[in-house]
Rosetta silent file (secondary structure, phi, psi, omega in degrees, C-alpha in Angstrom):
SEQUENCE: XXXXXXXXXXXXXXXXXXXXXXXXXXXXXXXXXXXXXXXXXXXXXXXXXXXXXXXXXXXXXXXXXXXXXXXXXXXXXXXXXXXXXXXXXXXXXXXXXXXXXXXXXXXXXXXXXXXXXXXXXXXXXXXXXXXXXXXXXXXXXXXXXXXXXXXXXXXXXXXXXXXXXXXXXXXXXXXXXXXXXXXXXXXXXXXXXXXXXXXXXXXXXXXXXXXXXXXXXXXXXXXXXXXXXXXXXXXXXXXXXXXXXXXXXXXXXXXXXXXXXXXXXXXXXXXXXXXXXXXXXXXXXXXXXXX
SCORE:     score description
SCORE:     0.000 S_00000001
   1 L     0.000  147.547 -172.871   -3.700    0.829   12.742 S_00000001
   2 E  -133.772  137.881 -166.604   -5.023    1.386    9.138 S_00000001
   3 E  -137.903  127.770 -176.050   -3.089    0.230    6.400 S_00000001
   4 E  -103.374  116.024  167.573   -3.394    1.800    3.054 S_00000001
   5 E  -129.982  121.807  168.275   -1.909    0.416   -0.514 S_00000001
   6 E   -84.020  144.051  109.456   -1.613    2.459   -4.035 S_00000001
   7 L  -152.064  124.956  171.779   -0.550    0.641   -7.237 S_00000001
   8 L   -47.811  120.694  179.149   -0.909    1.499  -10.674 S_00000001
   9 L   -84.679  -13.888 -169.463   -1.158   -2.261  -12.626 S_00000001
  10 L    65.152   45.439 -176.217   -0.650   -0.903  -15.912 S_00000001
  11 L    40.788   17.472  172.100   -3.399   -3.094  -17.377 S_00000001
  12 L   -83.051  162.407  168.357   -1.592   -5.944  -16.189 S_00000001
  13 L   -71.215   74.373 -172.606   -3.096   -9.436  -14.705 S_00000001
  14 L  -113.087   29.815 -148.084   -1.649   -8.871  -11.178 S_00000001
  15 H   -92.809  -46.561  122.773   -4.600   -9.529   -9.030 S_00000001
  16 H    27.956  -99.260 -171.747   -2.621  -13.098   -7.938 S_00000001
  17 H   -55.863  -35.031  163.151   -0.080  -10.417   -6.549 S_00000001
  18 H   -57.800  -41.952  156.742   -2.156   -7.852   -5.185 S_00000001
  19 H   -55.289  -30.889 -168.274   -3.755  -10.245   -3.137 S_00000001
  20 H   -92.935  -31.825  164.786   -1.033  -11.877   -1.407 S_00000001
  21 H   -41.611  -56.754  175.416    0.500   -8.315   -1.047 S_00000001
  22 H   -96.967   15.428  147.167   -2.228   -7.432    0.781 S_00000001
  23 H   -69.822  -18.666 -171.959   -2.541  -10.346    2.819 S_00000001
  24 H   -90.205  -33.975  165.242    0.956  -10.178    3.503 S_00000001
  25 L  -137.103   65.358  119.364    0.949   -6.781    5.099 S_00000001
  26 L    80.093   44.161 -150.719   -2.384   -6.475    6.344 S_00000001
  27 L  -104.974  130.820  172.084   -3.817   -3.755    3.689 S_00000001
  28 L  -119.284   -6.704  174.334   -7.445   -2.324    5.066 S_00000001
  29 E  -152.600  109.284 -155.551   -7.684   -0.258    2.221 S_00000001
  30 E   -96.774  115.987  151.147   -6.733   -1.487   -1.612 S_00000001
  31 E  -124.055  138.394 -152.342   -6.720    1.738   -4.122 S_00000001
  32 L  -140.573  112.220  145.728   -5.550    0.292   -7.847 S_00000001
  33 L   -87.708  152.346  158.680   -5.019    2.563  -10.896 S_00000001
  34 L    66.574   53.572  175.223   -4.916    1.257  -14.607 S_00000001
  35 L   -97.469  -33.795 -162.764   -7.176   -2.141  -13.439 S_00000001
  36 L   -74.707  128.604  168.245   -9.059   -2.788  -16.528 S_00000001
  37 L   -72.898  175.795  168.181   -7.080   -4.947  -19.027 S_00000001
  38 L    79.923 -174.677 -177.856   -6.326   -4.448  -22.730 S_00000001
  39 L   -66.528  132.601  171.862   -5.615   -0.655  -24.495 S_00000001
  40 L    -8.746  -51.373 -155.042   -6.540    2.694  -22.531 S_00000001
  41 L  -118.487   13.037  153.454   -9.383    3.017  -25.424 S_00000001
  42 L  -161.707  112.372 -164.456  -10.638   -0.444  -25.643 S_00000001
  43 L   -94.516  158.883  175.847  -10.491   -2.243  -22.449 S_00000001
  44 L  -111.708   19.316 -156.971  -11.094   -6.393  -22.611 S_00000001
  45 L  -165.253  146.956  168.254  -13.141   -5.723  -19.805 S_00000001
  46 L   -92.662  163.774  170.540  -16.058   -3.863  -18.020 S_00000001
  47 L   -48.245  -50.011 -169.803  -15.461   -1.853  -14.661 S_00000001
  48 H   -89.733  -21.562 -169.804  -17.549   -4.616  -12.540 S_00000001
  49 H   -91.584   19.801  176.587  -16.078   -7.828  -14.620 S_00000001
  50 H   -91.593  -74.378  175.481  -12.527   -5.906  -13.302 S_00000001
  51 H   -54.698  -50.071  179.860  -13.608   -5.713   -9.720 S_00000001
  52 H   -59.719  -46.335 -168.726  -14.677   -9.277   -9.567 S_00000001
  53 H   -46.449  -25.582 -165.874  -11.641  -10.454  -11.031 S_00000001
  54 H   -96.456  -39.048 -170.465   -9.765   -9.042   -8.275 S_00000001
  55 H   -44.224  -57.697 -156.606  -12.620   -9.158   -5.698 S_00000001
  56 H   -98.491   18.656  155.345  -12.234  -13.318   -6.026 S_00000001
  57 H   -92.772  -33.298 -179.456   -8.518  -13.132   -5.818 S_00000001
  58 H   -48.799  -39.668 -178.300   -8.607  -10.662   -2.855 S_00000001
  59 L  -119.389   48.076  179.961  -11.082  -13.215   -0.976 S_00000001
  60 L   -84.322  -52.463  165.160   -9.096  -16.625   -1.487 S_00000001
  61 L   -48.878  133.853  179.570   -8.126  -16.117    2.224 S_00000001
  62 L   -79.237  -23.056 -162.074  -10.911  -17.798    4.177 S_00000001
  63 L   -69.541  -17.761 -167.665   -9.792  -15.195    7.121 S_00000001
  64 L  -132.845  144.329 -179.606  -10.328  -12.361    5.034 S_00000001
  65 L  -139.065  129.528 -174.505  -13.194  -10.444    3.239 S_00000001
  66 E  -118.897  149.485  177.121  -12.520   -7.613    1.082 S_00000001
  67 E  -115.149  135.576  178.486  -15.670   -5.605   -0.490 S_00000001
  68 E  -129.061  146.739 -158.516  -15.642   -3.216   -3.615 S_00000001
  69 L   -78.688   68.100 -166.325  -17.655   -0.116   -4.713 S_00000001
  70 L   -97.167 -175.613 -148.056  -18.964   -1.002   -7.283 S_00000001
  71 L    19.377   88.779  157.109  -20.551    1.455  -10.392 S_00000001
  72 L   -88.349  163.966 -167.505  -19.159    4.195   -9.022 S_00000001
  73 L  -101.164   -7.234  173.339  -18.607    7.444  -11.064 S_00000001
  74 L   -73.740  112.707  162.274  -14.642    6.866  -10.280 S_00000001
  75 L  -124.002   31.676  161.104  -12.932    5.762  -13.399 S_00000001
  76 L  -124.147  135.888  175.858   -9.377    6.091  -12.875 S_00000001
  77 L   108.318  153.119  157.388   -9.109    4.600   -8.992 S_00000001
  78 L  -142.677  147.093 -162.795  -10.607    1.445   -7.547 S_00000001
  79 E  -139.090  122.976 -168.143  -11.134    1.331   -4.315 S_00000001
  80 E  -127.955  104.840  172.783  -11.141   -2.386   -2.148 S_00000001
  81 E   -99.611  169.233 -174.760  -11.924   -2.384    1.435 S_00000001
  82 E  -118.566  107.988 -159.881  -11.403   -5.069    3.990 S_00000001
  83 L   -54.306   -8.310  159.339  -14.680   -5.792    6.237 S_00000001
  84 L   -54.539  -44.320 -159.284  -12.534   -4.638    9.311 S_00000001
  85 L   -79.838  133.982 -161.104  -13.240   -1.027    8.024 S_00000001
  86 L   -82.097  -28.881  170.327  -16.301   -0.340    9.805 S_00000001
  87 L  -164.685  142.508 -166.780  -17.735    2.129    6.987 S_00000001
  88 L  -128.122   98.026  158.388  -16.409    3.513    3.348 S_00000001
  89 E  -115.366  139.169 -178.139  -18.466    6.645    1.884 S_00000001
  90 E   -66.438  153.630 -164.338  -18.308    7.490   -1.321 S_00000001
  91 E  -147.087  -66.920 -129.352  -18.130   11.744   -1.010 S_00000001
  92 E  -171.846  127.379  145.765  -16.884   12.991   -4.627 S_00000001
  93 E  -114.666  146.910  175.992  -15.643   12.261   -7.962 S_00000001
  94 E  -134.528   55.624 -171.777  -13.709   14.396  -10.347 S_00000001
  95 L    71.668  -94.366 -150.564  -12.355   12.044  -13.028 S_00000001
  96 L   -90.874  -14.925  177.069   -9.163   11.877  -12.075 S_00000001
  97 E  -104.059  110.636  151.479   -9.946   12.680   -8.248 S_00000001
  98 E   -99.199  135.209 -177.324  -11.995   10.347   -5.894 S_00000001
  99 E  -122.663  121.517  151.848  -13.018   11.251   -2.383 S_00000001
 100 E  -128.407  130.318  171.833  -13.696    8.947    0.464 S_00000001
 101 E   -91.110  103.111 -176.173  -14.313    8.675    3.660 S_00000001
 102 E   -86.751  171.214 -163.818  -13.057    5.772    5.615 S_00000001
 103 L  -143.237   56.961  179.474  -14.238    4.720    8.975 S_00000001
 104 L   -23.332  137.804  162.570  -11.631    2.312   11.000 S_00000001
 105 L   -11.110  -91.409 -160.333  -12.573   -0.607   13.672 S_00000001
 106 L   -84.730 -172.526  157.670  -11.572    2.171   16.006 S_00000001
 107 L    79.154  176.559  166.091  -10.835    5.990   15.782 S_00000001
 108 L   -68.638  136.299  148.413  -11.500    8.970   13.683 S_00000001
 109 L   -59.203  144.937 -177.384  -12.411    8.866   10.008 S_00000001
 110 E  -103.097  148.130  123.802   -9.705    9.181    7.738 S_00000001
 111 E   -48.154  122.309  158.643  -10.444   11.264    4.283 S_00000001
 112 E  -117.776  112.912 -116.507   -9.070    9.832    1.460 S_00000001
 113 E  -160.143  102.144 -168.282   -8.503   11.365   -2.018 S_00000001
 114 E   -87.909  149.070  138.930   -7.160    8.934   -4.674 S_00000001
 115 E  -157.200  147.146  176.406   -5.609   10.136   -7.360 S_00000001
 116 L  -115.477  132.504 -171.687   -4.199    9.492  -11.220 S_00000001
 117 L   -96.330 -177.693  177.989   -3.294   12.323  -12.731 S_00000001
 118 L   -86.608  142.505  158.277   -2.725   12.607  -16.719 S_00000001
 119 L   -64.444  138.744 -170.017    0.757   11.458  -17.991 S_00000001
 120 L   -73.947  -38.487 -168.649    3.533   14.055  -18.814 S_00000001
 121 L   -51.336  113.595   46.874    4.928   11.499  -21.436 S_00000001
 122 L  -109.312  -12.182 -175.858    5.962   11.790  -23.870 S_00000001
 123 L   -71.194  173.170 -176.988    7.308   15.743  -22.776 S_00000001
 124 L  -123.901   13.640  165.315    8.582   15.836  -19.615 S_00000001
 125 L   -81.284  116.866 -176.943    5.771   19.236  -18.773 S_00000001
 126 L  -127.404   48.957  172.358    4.144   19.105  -16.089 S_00000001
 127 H   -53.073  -24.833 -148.144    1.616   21.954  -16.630 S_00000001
 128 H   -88.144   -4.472  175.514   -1.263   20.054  -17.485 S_00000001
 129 H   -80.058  -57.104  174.086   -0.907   18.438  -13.596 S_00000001
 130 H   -58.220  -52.209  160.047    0.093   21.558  -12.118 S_00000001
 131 H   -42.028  -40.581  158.942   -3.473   22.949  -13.654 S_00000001
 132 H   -43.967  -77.328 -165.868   -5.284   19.512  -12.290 S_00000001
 133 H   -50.673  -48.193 -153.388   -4.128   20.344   -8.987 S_00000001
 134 H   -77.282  -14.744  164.138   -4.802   23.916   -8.628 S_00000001
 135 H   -70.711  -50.572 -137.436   -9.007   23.147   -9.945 S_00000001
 136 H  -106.273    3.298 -159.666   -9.247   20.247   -7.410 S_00000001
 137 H   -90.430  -37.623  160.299   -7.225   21.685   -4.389 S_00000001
 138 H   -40.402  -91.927 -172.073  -11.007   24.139   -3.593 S_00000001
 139 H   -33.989  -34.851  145.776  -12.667   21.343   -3.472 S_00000001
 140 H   -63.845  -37.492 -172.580  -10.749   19.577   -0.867 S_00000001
 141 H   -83.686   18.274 -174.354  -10.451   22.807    1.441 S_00000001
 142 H  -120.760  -67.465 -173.187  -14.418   23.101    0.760 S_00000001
 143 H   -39.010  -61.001  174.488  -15.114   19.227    1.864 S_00000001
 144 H   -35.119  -38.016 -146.771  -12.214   19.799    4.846 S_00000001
 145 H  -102.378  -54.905 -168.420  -14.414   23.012    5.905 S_00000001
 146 H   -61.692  -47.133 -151.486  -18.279   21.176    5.402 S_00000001
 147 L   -81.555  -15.840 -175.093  -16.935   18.213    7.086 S_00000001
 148 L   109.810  -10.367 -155.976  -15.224   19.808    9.930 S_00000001
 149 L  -134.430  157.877  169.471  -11.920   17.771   10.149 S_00000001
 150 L  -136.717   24.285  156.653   -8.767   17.816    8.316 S_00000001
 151 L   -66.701   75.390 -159.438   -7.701   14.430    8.646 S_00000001
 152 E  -119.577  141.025  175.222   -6.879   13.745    4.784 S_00000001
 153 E  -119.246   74.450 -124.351   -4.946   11.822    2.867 S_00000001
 154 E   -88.075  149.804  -62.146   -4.431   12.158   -0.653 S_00000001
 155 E    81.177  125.805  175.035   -2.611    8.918   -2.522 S_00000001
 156 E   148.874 -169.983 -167.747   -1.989    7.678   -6.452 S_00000001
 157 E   -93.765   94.330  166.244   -0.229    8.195   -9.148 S_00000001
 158 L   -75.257   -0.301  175.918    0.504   11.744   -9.322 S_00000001
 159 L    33.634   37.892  156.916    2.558   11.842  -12.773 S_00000001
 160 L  -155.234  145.392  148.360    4.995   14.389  -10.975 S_00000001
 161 L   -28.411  172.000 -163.869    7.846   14.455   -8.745 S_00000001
 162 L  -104.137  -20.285  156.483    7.602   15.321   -4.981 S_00000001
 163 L   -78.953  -22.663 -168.105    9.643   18.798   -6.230 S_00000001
 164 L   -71.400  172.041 -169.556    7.553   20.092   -9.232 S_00000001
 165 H   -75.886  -25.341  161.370    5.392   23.167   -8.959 S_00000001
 166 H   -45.615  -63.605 -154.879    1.954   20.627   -8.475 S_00000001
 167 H   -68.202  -57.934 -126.896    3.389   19.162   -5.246 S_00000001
 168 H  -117.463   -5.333 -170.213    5.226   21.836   -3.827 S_00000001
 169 L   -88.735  155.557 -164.498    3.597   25.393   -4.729 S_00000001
 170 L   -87.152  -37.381  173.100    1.392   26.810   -2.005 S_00000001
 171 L   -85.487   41.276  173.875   -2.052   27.350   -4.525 S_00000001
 172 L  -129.753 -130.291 -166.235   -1.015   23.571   -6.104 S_00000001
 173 L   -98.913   12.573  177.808   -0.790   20.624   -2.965 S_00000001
 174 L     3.239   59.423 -171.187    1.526   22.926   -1.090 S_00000001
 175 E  -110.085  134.510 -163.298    3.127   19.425    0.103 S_00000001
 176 E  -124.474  176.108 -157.327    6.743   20.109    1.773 S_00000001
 177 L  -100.938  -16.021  175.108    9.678   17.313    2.852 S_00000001
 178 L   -99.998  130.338  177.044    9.524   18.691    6.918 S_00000001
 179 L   -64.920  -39.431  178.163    7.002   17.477    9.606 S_00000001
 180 L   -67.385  -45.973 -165.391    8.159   20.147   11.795 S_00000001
 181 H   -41.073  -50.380 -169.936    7.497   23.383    9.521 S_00000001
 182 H   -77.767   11.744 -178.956    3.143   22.268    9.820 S_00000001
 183 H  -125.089   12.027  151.479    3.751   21.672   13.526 S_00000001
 184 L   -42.494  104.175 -166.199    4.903   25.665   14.062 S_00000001
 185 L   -43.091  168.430 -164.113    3.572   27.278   16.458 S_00000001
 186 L    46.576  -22.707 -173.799    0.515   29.540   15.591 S_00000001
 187 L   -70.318  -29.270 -156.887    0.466   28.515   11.897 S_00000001
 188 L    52.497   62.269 -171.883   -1.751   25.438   12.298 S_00000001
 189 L    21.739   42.693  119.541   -0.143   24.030    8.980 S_00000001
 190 E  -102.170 -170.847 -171.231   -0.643   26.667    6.939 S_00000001
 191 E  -163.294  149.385 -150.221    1.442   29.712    5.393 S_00000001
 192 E  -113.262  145.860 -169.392    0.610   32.573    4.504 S_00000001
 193 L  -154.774  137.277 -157.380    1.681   34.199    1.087 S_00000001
 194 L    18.261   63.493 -160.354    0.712   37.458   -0.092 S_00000001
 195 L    59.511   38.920 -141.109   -1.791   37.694    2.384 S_00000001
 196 L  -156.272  123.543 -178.453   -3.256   34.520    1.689 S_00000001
 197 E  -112.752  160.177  178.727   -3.166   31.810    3.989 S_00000001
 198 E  -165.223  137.532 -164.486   -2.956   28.185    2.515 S_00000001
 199 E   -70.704  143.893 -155.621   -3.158   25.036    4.182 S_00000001
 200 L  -127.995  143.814  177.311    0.199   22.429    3.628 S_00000001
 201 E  -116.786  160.672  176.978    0.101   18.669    3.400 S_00000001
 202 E  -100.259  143.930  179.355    3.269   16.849    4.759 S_00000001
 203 E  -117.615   98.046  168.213    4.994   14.316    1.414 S_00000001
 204 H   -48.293  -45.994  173.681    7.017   11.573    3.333 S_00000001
 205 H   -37.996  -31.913  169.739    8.170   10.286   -0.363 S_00000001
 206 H   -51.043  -23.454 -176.176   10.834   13.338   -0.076 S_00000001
 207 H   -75.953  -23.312 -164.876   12.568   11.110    2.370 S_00000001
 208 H   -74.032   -2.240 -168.450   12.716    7.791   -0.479 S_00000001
 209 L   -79.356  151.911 -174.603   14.940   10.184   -3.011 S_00000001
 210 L    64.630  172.446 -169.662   18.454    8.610   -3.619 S_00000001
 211 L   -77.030  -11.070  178.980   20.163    5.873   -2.639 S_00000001
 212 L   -53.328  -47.653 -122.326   20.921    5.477    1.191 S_00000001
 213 L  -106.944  158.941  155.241   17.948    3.432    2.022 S_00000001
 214 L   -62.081  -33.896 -170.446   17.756    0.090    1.171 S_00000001
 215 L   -73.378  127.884  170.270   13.961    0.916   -0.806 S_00000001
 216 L   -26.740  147.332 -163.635   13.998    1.693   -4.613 S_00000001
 217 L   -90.072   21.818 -156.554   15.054    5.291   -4.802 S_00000001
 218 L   175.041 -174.976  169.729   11.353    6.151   -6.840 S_00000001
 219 L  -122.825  -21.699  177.555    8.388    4.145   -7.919 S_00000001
 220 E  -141.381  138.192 -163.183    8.770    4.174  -11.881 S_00000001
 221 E   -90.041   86.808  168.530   11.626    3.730  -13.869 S_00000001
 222 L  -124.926  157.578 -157.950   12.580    5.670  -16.920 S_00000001
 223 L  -136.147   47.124  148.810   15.808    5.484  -19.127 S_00000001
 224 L   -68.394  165.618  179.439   15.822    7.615  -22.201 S_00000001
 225 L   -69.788   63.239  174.038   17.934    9.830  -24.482 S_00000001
 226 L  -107.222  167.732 -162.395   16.742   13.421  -23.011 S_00000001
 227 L   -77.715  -58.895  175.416   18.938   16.174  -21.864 S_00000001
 228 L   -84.635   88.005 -163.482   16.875   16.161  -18.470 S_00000001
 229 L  -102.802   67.716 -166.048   16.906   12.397  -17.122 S_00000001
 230 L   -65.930  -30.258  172.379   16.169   11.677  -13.619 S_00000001
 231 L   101.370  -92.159  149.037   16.251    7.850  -14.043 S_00000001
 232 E   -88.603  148.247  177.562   13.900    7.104  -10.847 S_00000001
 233 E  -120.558  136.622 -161.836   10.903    8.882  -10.597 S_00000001
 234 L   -96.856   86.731  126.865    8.874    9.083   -6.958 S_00000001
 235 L   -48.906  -48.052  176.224    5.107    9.877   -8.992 S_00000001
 236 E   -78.602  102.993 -160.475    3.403    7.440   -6.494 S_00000001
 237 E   -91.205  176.532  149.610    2.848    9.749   -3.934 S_00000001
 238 E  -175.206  109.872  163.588    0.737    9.889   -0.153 S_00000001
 239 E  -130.964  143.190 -153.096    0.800   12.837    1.345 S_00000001
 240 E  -123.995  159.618 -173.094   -1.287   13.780    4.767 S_00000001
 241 L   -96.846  173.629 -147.999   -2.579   16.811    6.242 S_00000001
 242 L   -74.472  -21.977  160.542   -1.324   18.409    9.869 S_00000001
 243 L   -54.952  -60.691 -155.088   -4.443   15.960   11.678 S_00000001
 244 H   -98.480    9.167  170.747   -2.585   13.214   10.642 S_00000001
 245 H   -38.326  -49.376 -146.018    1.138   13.813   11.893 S_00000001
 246 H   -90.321    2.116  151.215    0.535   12.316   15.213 S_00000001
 247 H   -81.902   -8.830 -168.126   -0.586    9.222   13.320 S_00000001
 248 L  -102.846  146.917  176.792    2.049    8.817   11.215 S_00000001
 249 L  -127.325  149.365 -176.920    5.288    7.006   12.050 S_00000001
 250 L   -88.383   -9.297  168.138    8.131    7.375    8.999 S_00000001
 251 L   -84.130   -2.406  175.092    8.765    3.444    9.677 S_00000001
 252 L  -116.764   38.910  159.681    5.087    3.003    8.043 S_00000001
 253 E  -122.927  110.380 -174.916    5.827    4.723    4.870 S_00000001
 254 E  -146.050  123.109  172.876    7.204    2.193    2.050 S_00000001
 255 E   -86.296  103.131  178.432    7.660    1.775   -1.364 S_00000001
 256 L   -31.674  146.198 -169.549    7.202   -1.867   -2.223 S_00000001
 257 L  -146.646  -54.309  171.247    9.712   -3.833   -3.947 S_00000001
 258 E  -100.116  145.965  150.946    8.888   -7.546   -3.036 S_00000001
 259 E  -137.578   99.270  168.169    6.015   -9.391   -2.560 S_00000001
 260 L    75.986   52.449  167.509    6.415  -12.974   -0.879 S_00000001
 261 L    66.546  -10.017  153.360   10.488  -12.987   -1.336 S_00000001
 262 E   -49.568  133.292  170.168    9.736  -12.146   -5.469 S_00000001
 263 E   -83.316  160.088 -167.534   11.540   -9.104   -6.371 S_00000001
 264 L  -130.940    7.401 -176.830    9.207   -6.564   -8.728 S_00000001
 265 E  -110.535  163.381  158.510   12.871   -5.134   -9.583 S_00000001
 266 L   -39.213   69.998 -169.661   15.279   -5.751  -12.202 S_00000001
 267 L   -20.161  -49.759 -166.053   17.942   -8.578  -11.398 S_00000001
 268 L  -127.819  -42.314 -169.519   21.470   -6.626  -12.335 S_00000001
 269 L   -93.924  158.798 -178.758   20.484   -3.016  -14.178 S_00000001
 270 L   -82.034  153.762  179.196   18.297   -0.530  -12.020 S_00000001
 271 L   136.578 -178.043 -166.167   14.694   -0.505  -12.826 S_00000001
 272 E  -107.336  132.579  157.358   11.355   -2.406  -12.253 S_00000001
 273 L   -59.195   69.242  170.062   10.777   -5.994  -13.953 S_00000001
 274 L  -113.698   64.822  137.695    7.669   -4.814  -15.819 S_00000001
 275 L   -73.204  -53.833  174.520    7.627   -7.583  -18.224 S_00000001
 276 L   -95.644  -15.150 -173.405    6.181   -9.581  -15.344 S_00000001
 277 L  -114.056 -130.165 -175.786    4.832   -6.745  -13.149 S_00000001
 278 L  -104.127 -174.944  169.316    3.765   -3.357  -13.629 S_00000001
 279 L  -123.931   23.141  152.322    6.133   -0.720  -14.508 S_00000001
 280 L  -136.238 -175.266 -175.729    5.388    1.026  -11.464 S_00000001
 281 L  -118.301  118.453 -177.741    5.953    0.172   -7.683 S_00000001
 282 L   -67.043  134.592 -171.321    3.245   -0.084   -4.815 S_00000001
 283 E   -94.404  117.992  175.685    3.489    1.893   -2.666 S_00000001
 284 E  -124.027  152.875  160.037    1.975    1.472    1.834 S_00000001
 285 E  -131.359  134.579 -153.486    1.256    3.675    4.313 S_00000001
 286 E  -100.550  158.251  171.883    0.263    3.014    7.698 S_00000001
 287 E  -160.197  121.409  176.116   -1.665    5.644   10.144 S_00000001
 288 L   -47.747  134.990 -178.863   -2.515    4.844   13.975 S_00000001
 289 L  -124.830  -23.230 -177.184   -6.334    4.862   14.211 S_00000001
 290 L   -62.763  162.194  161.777   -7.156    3.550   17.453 S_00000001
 291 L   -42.210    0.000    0.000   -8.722    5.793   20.194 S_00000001
C-alpha cells in the first residue's frame, strides 16, 4: 500500500501538524502547496530554508526518514518522500504542474502529477483553469504514451469543483463520478466524441459532496454575499486513471478533518478553523502497490 497526502498550508507554520499527520496515517508520499511563509510576493523564506523546516519536523520520528527534492524547477508543489519509496523521479514541470514518478517497496510505478491551479477568487470564473487544463492535459497523454503505462494520478489544489467544465469536459481532465463507465467493455477508459477518442480519469471526491458521510462535505470553506454560493467547496482533488481502479478501494479516499483527536473544523458554525490551521483540508489517498 502507498499512501499519498495533499494539503495546501496557506503560508501557515503547520509543519508540527503535517508531521504527526503523516506519522499518524502512514503517508509515503507528502505533496504541500502554499509552504513558504509570509505574502505570495515576498516570502520570509527561501524554497530550501522551507523544506528543512519541514524536513526536521517530518524526521522527529526516530522510525521514520522522510527525504525532499530539493531545487527543483516546481514552485507551487513540494514533494516529501518517505525512504520506504524505493525511487522518486523528477519527469516535468509546468509551473503550476509537477510530474513524478514514484517507485513503491513493491509494485508498479505510480505517476504522479501535483497540481495548484490559479485562484478563481475573487470571481467565481473558472476559465482561466479550464484553459490550464486543456494546455497541460497533451502533455500527460504524451508522457502516458513515451512511458508506456497509464498508471497516473493527478492530486492538489485544483481551484474548481469536481463539476466545472476543467474536471469534467472530455478535452479538460475528462474526470467523471462512476468507476464503472472506464471499466466498459471495449472503451479502455476512454470516449469518443466527435470522432475523437479521449482518455477519462475516475474523481472519487464526487462521492464527499453533501452531507451523509460523516467527512466535511468539501475541503475549503467559503461564506459570502454572492447570488451563486456553494458554501463547501471539494477544490482538493485526486483523481486516477483506468490502471489504477483495481488499486483503489473508496474506504482509502478521505478528506481529513482531525489530526491526533484536534479538530481542523469549526466548533458550532460549518467551516474550517483557519485561524489555527489552514483554510483548506488535507486530503489521503491510498492505492494497493504490492505485486
Amino acid at each position: 500500500m502507498t499512501t499519498f497526502l495533499f494539503w495546501n498550508l496557506n503560508r501557515k507554520p503547520l509543519e508540527k501538524e503535517v508531521a504527526t499527520l503523516c506519522y499518524e496515517k502512514n503517508v509515503d508520499v507528502l505533496i504541500l502547496a502554499e509552504l513558504l511563509q509570509g505574502k505570495p510576493r515576498k516570502p520570509q523564506e527561501t524554497i530550501e530554508q522551507a523544506e528543512q523546516r519541514m524536513l526536521k519536523a517530518l524526521n522527529i520520528h526516530p522510525s521514520v526518514e522522510y527525504i525532499a527534492q530539493f531545487n527543483t524547477l516546481a514552485k507551487k508543489t513540494y514533494f516529501f518522500y518517505r525512504n520506504s519509496i524505493r525511487d522518486f523521479k523528477q519527469i516535468e514541470d509546468y509551473g503550476r504542474f509537477s510530474f513524478r514518478e514514484v517507485y513503491p517497496s513493491s509494485g508498479d510505478s505510480i505517476r504522479v502529477v501535483a497540481v495548484h491551479l490559479e485562484s478563481k477568487y475573487p470571481s467565481n470564473d473558472s476559465s482561466r483553469q479550464y484553459h490550464a487544463v486543456r494546455n497541460i492535459i497533451p502533455e500527460i497523454n504524451q508522457i502516458e504514451k513515451k512511458q508506456g503505462h497509464y498508471r497516473t494520478l493527478v492530486i492538489g489544489d485544483f481551484n474548481m469543483h469536481p463539476f466545472e467544465a476543467g474536471m469534467v469536459n472530455a478535452d479538460a481532465f475528462h474526470a467523471i463520478m462512476d468507476r464503472r463507465v472506464l471499466k466498459r467493455p471495449k472503451a479502455f477508459g476512454t470516449r469518443t466524441v466527435s470522432g475523437k477518442d479521449y482518455r477519462m480519469f475516475y474523481n472519487p471526491m464526487w462521492s464527499k459532496l453533501g452531507d451523509f458521510r460523516q467527512e466535511p462535505s468539501g475541503t475549503y470553506y467559503w461564506d459570502q454575499s454572492e447570488n451563486n454560493q456553494f458554501f463547501w467547496n471539494a477544490f482538493d482533488q485526486a483523481i486516477i486513471r483506468q490502471d489504477l481502479l483495481g488499486h483503489f478501494s473508496e474506504d482509502n479516499f478521505h478528506v481529513i478533518s482531525e489530526i491526533a483527536g484536534t479538530s481542523l473544523l469549526k466548533e458550532e458554525l460549518p467551516g474550517i478553523d483557519s485561524i489555527q490551521f489552514s483554510d483548506h483540508l488535507p486530503i489521503l489517498i491510498t492505492l494497493k502497490t504490492s505485486s
